[in-house]
JSON list of C-alpha atoms in Angstrom, two decimals:
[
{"chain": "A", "resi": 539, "resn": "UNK", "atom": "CA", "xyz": [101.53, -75.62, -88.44]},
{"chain": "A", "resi": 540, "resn": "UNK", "atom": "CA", "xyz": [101.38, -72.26, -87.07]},
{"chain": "A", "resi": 541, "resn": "UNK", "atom": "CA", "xyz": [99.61, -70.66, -84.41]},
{"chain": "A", "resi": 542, "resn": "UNK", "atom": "CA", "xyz": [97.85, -67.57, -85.15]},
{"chain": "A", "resi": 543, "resn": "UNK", "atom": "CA", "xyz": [96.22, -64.56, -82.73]},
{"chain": "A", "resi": 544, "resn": "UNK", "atom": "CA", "xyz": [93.62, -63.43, -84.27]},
{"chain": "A", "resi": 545, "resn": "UNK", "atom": "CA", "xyz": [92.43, -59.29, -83.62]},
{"chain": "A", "resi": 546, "resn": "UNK", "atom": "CA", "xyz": [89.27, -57.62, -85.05]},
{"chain": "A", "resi": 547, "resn": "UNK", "atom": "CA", "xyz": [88.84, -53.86, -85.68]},
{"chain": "A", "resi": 548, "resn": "UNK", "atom": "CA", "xyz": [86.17, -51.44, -86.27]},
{"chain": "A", "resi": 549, "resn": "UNK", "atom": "CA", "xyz": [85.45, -47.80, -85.32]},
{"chain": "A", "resi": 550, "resn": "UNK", "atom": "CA", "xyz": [89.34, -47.48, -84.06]},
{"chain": "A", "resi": 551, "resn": "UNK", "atom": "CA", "xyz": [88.45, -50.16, -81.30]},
{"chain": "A", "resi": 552, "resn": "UNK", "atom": "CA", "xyz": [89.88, -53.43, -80.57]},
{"chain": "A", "resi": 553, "resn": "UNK", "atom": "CA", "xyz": [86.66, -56.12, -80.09]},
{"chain": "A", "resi": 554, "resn": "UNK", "atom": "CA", "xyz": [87.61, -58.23, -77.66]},
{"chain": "A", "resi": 555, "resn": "UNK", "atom": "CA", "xyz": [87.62, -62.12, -77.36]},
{"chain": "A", "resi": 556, "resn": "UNK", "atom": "CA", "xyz": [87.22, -62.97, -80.99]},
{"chain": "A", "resi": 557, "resn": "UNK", "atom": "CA", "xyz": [88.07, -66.47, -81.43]},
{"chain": "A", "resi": 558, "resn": "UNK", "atom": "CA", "xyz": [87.21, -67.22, -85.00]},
{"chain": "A", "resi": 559, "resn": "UNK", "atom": "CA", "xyz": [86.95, -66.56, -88.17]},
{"chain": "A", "resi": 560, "resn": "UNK", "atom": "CA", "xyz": [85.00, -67.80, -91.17]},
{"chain": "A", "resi": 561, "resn": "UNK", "atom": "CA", "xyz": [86.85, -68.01, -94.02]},
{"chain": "A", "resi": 562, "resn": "UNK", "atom": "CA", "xyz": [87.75, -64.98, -96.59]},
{"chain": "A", "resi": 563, "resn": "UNK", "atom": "CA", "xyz": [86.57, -65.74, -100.40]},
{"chain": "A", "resi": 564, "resn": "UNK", "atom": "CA", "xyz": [85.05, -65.22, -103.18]},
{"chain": "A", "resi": 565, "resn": "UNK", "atom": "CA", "xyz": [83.02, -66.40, -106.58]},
{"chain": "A", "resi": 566, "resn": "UNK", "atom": "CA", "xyz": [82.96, -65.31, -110.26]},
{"chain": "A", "resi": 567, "resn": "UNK", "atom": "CA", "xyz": [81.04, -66.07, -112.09]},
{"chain": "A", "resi": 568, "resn": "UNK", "atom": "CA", "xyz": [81.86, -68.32, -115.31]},
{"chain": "A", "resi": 569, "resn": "UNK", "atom": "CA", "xyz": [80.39, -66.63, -118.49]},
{"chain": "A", "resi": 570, "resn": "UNK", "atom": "CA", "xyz": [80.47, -69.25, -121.98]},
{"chain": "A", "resi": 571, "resn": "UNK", "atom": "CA", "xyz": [81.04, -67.13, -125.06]},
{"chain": "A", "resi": 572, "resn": "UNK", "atom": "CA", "xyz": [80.13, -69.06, -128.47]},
{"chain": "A", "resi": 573, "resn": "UNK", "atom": "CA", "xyz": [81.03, -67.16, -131.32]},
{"chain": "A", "resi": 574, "resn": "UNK", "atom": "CA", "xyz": [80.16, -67.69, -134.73]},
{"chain": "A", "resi": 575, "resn": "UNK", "atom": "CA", "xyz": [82.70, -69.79, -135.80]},
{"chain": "A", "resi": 576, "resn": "UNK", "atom": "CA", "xyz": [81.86, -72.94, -133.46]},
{"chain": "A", "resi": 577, "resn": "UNK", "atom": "CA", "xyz": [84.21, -71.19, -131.12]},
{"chain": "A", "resi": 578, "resn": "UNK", "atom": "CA", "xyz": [83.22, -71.76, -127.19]},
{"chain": "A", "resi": 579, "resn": "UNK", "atom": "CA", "xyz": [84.93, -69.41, -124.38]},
{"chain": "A", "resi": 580, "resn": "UNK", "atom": "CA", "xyz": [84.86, -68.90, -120.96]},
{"chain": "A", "resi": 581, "resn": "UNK", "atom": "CA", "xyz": [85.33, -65.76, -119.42]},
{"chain": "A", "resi": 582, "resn": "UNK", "atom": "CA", "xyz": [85.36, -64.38, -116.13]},
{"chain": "A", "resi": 583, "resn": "UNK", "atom": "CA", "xyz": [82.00, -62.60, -115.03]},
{"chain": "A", "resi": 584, "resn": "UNK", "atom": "CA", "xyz": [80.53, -60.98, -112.09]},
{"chain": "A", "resi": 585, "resn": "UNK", "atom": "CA", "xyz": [82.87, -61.52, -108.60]},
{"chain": "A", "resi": 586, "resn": "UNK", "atom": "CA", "xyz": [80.66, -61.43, -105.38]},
{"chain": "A", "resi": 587, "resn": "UNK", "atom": "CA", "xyz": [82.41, -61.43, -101.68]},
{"chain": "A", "resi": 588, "resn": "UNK", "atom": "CA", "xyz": [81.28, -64.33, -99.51]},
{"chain": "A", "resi": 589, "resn": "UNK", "atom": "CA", "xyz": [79.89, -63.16, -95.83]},
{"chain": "A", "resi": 590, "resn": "UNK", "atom": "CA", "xyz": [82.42, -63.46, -93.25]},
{"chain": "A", "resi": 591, "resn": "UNK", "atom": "CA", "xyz": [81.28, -65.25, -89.62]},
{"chain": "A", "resi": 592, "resn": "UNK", "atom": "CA", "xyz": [82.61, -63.65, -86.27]},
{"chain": "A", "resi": 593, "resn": "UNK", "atom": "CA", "xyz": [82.76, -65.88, -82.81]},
{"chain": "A", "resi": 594, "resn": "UNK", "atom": "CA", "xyz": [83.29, -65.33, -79.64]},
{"chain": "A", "resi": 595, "resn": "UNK", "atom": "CA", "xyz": [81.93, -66.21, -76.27]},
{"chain": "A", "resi": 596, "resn": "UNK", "atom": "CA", "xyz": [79.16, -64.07, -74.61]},
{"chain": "A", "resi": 597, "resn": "UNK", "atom": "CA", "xyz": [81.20, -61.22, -72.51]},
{"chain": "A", "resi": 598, "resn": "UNK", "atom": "CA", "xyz": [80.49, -57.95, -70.75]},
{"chain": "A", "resi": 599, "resn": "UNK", "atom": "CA", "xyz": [81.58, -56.06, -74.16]},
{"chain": "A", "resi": 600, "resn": "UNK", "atom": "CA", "xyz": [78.54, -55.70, -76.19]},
{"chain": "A", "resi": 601, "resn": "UNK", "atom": "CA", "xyz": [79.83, -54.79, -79.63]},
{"chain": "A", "resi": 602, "resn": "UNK", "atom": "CA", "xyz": [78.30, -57.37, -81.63]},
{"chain": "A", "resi": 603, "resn": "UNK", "atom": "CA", "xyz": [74.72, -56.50, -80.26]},
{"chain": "A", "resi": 604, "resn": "UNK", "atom": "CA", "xyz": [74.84, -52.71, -80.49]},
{"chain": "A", "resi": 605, "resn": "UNK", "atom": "CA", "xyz": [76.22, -52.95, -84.32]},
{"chain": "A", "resi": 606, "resn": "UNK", "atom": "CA", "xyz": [73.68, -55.86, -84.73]},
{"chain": "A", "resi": 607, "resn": "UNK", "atom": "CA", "xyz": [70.81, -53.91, -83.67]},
{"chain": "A", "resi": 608, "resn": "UNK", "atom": "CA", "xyz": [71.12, -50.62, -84.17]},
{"chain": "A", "resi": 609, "resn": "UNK", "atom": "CA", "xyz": [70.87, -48.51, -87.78]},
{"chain": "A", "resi": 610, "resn": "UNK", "atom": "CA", "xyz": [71.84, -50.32, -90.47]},
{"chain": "A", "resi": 611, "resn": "UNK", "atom": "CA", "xyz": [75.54, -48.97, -90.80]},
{"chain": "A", "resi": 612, "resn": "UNK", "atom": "CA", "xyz": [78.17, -49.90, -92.86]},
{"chain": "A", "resi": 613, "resn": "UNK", "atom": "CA", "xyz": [81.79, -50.37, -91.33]},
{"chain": "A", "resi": 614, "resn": "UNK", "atom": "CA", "xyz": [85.16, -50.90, -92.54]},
{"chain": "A", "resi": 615, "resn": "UNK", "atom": "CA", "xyz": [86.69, -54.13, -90.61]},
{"chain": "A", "resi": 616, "resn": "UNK", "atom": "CA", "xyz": [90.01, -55.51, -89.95]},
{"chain": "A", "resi": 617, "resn": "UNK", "atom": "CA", "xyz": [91.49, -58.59, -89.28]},
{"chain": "A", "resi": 618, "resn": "UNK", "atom": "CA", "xyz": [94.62, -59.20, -87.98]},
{"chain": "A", "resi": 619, "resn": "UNK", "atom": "CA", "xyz": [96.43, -62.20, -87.79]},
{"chain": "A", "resi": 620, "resn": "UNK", "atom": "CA", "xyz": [100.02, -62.37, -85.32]},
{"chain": "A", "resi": 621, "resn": "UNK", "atom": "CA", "xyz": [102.47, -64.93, -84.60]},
{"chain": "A", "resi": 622, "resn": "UNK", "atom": "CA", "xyz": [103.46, -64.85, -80.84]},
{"chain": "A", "resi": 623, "resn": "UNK", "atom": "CA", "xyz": [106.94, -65.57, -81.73]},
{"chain": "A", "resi": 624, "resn": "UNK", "atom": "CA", "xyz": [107.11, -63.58, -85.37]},
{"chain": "A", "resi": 625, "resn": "UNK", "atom": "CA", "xyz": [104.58, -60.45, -84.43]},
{"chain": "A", "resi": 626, "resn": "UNK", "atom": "CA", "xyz": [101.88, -59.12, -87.17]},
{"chain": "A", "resi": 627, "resn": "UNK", "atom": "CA", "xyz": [101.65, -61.58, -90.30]},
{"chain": "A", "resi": 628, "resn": "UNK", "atom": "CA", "xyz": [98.80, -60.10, -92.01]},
{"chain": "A", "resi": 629, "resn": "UNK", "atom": "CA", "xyz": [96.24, -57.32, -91.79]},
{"chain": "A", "resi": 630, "resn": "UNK", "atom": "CA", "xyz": [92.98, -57.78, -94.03]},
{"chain": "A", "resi": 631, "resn": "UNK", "atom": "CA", "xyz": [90.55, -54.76, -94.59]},
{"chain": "A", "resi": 632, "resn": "UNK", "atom": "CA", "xyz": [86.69, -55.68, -95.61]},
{"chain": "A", "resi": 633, "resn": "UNK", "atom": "CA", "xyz": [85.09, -52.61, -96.81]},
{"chain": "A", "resi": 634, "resn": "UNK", "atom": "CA", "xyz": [81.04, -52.08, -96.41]},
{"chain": "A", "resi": 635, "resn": "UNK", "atom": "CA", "xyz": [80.50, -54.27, -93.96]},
{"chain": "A", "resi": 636, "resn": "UNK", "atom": "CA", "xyz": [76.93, -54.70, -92.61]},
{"chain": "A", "resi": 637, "resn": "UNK", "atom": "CA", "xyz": [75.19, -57.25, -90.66]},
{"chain": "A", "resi": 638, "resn": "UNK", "atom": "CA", "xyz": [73.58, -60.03, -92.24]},
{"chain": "A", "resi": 639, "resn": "UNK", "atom": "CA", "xyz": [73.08, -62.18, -89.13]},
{"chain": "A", "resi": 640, "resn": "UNK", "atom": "CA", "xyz": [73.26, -62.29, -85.41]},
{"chain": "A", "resi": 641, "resn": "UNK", "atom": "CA", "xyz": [72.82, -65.45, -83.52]},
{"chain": "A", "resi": 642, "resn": "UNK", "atom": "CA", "xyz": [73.71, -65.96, -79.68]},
{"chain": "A", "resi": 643, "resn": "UNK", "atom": "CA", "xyz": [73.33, -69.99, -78.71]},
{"chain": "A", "resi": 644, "resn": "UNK", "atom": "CA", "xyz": [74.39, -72.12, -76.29]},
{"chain": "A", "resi": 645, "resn": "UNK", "atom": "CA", "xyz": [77.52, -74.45, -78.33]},
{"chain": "A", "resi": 646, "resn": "UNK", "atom": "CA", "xyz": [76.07, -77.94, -77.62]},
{"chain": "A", "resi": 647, "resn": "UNK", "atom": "CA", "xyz": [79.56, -79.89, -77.26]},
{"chain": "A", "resi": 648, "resn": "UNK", "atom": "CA", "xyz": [80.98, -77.37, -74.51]},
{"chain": "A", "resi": 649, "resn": "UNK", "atom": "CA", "xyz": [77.74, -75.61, -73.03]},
{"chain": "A", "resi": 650, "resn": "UNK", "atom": "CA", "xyz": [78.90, -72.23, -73.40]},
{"chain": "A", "resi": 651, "resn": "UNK", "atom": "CA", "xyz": [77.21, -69.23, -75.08]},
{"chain": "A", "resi": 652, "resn": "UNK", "atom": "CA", "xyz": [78.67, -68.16, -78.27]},
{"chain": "A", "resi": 653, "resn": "UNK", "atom": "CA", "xyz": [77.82, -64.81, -80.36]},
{"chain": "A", "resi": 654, "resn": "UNK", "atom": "CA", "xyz": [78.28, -65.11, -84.09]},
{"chain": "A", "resi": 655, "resn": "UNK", "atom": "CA", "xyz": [78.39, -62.22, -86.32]},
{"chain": "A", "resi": 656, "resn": "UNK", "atom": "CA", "xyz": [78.21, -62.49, -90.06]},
{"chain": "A", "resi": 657, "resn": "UNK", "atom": "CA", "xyz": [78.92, -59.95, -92.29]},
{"chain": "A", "resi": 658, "resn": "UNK", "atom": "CA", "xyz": [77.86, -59.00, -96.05]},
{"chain": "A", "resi": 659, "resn": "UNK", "atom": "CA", "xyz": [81.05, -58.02, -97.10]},
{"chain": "A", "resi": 660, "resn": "UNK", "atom": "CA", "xyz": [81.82, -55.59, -99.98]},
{"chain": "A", "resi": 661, "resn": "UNK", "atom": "CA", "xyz": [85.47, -56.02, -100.77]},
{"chain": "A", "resi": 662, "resn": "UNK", "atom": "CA", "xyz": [88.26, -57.20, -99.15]},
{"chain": "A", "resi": 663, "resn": "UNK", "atom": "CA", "xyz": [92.17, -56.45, -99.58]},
{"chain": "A", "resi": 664, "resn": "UNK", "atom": "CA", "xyz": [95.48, -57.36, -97.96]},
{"chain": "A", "resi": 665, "resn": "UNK", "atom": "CA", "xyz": [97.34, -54.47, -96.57]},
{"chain": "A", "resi": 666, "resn": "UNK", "atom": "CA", "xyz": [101.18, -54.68, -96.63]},
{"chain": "A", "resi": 667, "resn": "UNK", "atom": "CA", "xyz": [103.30, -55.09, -93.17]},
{"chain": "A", "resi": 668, "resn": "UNK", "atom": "CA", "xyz": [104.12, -51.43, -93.31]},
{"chain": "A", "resi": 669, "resn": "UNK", "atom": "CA", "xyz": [100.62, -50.22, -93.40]},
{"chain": "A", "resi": 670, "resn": "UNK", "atom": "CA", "xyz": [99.24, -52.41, -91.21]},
{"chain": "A", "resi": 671, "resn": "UNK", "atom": "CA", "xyz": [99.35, -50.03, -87.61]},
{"chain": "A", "resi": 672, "resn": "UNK", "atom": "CA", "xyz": [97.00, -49.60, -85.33]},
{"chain": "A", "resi": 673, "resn": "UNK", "atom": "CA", "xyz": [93.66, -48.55, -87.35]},
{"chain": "A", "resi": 674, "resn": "UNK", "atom": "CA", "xyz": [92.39, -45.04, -86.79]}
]
């Protein structure tokens, strides 16, 4: 299995010592259509974004707390995934972002103090290789 780096982005800066991520999904909905023939159907209905969680270890930089804390803005966010030996893999852009939760605890197996951040997310995309430079 692979190795991955992972880098998170918002307001054009780098946030340092992110060492996790929750995992990117989301739900639809299932909506049964009978008709009236006896027919039954399933379609696809309303598609909601799961939050995303953000950890790191407590650190001088205090861009979790400030976005946390202060007025409740909406970011764009990306996360960037690199290979050591291949360079960038992927870049994924979550739109609306806003915080849902902020916890700082001591992680009972190691002792240390972790931040998470999780994050109501509105959409998320892929961006191809060639888009994926530094964000502005």
């Amino acid at each position: 299995m692979r190795s991955y780096q992972l880098e998170v982005w918002w307001d054009g800066q780098a946030i340092p010592e992110v060492t996790s991520v929750s995992p990117l999904g989301s739900t639809t909905d299932v909506i049964t259509y009978r008709d009236g023939a006896g027919g039954v159907y399933k379609l696809p209905g309303r598609t909601d974004t799961v939050p995303v969680t953000l950890h790191r270890g407590v650190s001088a930089d205090l861009a979790f707390d400030v976005w946390a804390t202060g007025p409740g803005l909406k970011k764009e966010v990306q996360l960037r995934f690199t290979d050591a030996s291949d360079g960038l893999v992927v870049t994924y852009v979550l739109h609306g972002c806003w915080v849902c939760d902020y916890d700082v605890a001591a992680d009972p197996e190691t002792g240390a103090v972790v931040e998470s951040l999780t994050l109501s997310v509105n959409r998320s995309h892929p961006l191809p290789a060639c888009e994926a430079g530094e964000p502005g």
